[in-house]
Coordinates of N, CA and C in Angstrom, one line a residue:
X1 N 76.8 107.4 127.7 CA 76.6 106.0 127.4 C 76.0 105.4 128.7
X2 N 75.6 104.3 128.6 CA 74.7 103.7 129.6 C 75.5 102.4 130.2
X3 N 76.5 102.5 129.5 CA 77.5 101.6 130.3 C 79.4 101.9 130.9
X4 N 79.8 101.4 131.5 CA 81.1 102.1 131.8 C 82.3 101.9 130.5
X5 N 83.1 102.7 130.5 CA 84.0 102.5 129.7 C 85.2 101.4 129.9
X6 N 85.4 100.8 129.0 CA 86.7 99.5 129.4 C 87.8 100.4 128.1
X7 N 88.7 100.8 129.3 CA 90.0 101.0 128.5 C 91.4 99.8 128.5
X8 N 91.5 99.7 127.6 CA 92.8 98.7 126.9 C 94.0 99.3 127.4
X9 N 94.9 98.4 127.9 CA 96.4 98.5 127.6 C 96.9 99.7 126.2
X10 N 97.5 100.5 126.3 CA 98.2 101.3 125.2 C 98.7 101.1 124.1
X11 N 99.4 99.2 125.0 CA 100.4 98.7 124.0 C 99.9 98.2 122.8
X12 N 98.5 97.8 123.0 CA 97.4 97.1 122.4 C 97.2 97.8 120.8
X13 N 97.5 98.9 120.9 CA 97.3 99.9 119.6 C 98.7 99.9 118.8
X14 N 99.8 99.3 119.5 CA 101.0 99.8 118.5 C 100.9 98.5 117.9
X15 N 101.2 98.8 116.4 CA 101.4 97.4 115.6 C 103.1 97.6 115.3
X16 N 103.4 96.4 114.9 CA 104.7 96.0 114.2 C 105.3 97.0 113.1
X17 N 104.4 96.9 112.1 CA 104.6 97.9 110.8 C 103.9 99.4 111.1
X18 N 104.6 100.9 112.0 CA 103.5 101.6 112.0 C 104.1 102.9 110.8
X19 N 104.2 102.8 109.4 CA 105.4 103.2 108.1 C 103.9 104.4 108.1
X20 N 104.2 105.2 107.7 CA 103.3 106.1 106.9 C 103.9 106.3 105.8
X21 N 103.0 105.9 104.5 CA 103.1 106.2 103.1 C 102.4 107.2 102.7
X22 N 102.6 107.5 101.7 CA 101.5 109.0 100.8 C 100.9 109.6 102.0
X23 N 101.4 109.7 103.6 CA 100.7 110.6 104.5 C 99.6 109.6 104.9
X24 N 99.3 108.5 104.6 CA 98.5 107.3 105.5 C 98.9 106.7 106.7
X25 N 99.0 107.0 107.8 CA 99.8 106.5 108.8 C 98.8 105.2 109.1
X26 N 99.8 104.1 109.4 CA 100.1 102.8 109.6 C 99.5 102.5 108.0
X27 N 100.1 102.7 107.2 CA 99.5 102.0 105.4 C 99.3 100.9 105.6
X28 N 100.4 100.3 105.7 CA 99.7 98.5 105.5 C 99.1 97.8 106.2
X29 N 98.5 98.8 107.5 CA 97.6 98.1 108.2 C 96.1 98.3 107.3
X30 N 95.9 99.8 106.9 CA 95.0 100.0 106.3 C 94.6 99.6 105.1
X31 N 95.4 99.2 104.4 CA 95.3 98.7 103.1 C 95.0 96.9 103.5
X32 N 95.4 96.0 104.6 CA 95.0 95.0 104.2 C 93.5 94.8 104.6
X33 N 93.5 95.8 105.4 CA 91.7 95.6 106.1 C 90.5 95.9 104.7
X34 N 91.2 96.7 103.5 CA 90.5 96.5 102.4 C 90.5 95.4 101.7
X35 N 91.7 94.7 102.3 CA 91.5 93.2 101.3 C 90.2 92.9 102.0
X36 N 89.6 92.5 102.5 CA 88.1 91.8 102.9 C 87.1 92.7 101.4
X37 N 87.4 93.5 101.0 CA 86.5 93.9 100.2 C 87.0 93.4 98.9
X38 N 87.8 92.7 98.8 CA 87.5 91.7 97.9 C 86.8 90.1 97.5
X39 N 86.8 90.2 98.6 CA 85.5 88.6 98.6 C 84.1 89.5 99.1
X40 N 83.9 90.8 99.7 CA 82.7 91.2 100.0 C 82.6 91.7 98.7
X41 N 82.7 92.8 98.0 CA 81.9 93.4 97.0 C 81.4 92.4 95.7
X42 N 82.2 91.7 95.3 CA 82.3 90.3 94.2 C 81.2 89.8 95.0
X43 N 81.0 89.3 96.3 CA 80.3 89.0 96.4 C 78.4 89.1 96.8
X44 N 78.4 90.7 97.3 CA 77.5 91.0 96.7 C 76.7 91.3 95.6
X45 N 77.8 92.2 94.8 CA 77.2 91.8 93.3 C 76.3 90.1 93.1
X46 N 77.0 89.0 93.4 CA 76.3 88.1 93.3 C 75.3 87.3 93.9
X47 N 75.4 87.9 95.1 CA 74.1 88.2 96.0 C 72.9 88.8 95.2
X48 N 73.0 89.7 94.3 CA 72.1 90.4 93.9 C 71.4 90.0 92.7
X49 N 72.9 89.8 91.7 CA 72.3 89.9 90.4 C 73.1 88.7 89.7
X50 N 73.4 87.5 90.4 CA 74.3 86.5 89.8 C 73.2 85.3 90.3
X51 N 72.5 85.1 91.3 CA 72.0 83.9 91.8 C 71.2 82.8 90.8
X52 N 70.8 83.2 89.5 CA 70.3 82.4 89.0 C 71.4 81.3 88.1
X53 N 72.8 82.4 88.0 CA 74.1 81.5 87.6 C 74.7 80.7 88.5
X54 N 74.1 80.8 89.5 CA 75.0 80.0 90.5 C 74.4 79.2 91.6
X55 N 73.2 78.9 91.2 CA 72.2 77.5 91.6 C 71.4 78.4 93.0
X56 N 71.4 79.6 93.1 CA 70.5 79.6 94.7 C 69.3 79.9 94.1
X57 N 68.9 78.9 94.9 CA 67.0 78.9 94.1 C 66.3 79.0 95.2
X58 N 66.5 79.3 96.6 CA 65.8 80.0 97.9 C 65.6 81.1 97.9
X59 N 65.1 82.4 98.1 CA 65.6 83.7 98.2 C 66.2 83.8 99.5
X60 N 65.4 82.7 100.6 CA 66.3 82.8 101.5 C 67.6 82.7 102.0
X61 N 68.1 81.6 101.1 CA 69.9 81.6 101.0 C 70.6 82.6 100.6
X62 N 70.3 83.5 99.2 CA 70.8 84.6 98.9 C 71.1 85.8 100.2
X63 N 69.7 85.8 100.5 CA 69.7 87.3 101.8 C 70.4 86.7 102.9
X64 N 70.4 85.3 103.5 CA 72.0 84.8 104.0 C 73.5 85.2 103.8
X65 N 73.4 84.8 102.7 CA 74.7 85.4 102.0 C 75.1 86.7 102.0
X66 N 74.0 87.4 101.4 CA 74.1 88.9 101.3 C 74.4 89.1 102.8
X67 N 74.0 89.1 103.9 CA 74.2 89.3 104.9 C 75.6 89.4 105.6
X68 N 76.4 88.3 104.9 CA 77.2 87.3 105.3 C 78.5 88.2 104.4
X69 N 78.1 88.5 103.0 CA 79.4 90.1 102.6 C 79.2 90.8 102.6
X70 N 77.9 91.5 103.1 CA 78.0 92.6 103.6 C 78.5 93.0 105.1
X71 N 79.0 91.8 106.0 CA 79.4 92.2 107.1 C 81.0 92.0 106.5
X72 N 81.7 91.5 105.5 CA 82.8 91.7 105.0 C 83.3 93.1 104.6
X73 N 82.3 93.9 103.9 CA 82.1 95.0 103.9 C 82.3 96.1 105.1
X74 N 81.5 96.0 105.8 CA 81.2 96.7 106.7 C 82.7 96.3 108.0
X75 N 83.2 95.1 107.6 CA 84.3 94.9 108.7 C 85.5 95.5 107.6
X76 N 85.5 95.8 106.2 CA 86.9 96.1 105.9 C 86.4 97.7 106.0
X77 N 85.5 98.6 106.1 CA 85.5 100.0 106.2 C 86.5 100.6 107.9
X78 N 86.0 99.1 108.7 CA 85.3 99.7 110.2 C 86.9 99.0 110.6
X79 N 87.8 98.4 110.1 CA 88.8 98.1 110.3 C 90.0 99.1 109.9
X80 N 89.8 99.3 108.4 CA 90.7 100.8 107.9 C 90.4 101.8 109.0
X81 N 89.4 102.1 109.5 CA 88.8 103.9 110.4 C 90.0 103.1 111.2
X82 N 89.9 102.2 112.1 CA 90.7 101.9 113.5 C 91.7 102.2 113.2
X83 N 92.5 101.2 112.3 CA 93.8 101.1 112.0 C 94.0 103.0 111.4
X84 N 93.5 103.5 111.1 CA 94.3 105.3 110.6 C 94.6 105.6 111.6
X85 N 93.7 105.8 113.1 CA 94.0 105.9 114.3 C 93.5 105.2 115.6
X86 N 94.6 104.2 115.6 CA 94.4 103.0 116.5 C 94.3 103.7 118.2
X87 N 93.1 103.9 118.5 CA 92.9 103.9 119.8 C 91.5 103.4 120.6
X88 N 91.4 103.7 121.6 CA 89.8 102.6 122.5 C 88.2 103.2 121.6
X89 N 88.6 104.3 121.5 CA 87.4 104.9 121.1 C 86.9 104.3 119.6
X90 N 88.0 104.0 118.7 CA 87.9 103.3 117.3 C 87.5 102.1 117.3
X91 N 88.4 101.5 118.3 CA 88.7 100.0 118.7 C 87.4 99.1 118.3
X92 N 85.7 99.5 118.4 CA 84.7 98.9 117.9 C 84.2 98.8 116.8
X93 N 84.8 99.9 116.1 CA 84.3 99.8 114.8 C 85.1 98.6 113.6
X94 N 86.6 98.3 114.5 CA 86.9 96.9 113.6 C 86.7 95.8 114.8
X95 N 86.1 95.5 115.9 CA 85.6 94.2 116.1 C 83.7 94.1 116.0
X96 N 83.0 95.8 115.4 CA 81.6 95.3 115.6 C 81.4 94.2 115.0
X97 N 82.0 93.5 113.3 CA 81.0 92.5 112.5 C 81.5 91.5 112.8
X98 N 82.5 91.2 113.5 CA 83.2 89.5 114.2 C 82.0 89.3 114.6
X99 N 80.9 89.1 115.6 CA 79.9 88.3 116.2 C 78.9 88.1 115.2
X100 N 78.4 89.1 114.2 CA 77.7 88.8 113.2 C 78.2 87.9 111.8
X101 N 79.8 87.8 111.4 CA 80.0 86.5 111.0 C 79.9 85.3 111.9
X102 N 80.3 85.3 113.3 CA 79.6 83.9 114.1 C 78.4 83.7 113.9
X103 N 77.8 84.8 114.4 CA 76.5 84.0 114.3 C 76.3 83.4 112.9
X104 N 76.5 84.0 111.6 CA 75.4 83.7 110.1 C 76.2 82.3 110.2
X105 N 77.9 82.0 110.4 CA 78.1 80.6 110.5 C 77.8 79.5 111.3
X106 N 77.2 80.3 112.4 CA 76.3 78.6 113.0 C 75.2 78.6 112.6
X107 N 74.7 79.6 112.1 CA 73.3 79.3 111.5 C 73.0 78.5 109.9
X108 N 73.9 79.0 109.5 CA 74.2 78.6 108.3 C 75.0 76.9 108.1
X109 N 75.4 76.6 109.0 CA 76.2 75.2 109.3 C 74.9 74.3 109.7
X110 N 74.3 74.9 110.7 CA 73.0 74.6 111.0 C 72.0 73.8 110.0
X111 N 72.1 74.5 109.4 CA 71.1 74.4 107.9 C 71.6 73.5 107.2
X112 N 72.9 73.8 106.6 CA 73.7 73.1 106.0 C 73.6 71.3 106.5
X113 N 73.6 70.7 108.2 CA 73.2 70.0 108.8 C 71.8 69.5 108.7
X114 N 71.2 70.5 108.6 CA 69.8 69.8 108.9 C 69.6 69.2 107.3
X115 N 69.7 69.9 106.3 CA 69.9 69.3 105.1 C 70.1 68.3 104.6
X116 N 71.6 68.3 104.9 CA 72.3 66.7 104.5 C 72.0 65.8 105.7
X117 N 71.3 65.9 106.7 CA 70.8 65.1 107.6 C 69.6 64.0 106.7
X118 N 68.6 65.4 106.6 CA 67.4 64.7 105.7 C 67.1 64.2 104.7
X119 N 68.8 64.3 103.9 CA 68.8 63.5 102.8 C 69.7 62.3 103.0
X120 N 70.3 62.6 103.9 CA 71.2 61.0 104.5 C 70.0 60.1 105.1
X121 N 68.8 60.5 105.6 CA 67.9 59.7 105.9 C 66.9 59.1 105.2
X122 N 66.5 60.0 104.0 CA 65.7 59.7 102.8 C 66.2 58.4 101.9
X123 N 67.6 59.0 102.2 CA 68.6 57.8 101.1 C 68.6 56.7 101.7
X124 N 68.5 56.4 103.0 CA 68.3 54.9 103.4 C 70.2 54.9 104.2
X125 N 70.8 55.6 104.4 CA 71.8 55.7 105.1 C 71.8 55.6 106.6

């Protein structure tokens, strides 16, 4: 790699609940990091093939959105790998899509602002 390695504290990996069920060691860690794939998959589905039921009439809002559960996605896969075996080397794959939800929400607040700006202005507000 082209940069140095930062290793973590040990303690940093043990959670509260570490129970192995059906041979899944730490289960309920792993299983809630799939709850995110319940607002991501619903939600790409309607990223894709729902947008005309549900007012987005930009294409560019949709591929916002899409962007926006598919990193829900991609954070409940990359969160389960860590959690099976919590250690430094895993440890990126459940914080890579944290900065890519920051960013789509300032950008998206952004917009959301410049919007209701120009129509608070139009209106005589």
């Amino acid at each position: 790699m082209a940069t140095l390695r930062f290793r973590h504290t040990p303690a940093l990996h043990l959670f509260a609940d570490m129970r192995n069920l059906l041979g899944v060691p730490n289960t309920l860690n792993v299983l809630t990091a799939y709850s995110l794939l319940l607002a991501g998959v619903p939600g790409l589905v309607l990223c894709l093939y729902g947008s005309r039921c549900f007012g987005v009439s930009l294409r560019w809002e949709a591929s916002g959105w899409f962007l926006f559960y598919d990193g829900n996605v991609v954070a409940a896969f990359g969160s389960a790998y860590y959690h099976l075996k919590p250690d430094d080397d895993r440890l990126i794959w459940d914080r890579l899509p944290v900065p890519e939800h920051y960013f789509l929400a300032v950008i998206f607040s952004s917009i959301v602002y410049s919007f209701l700006f120009v129509l608070a202005w139009f209106s005589g507000f």
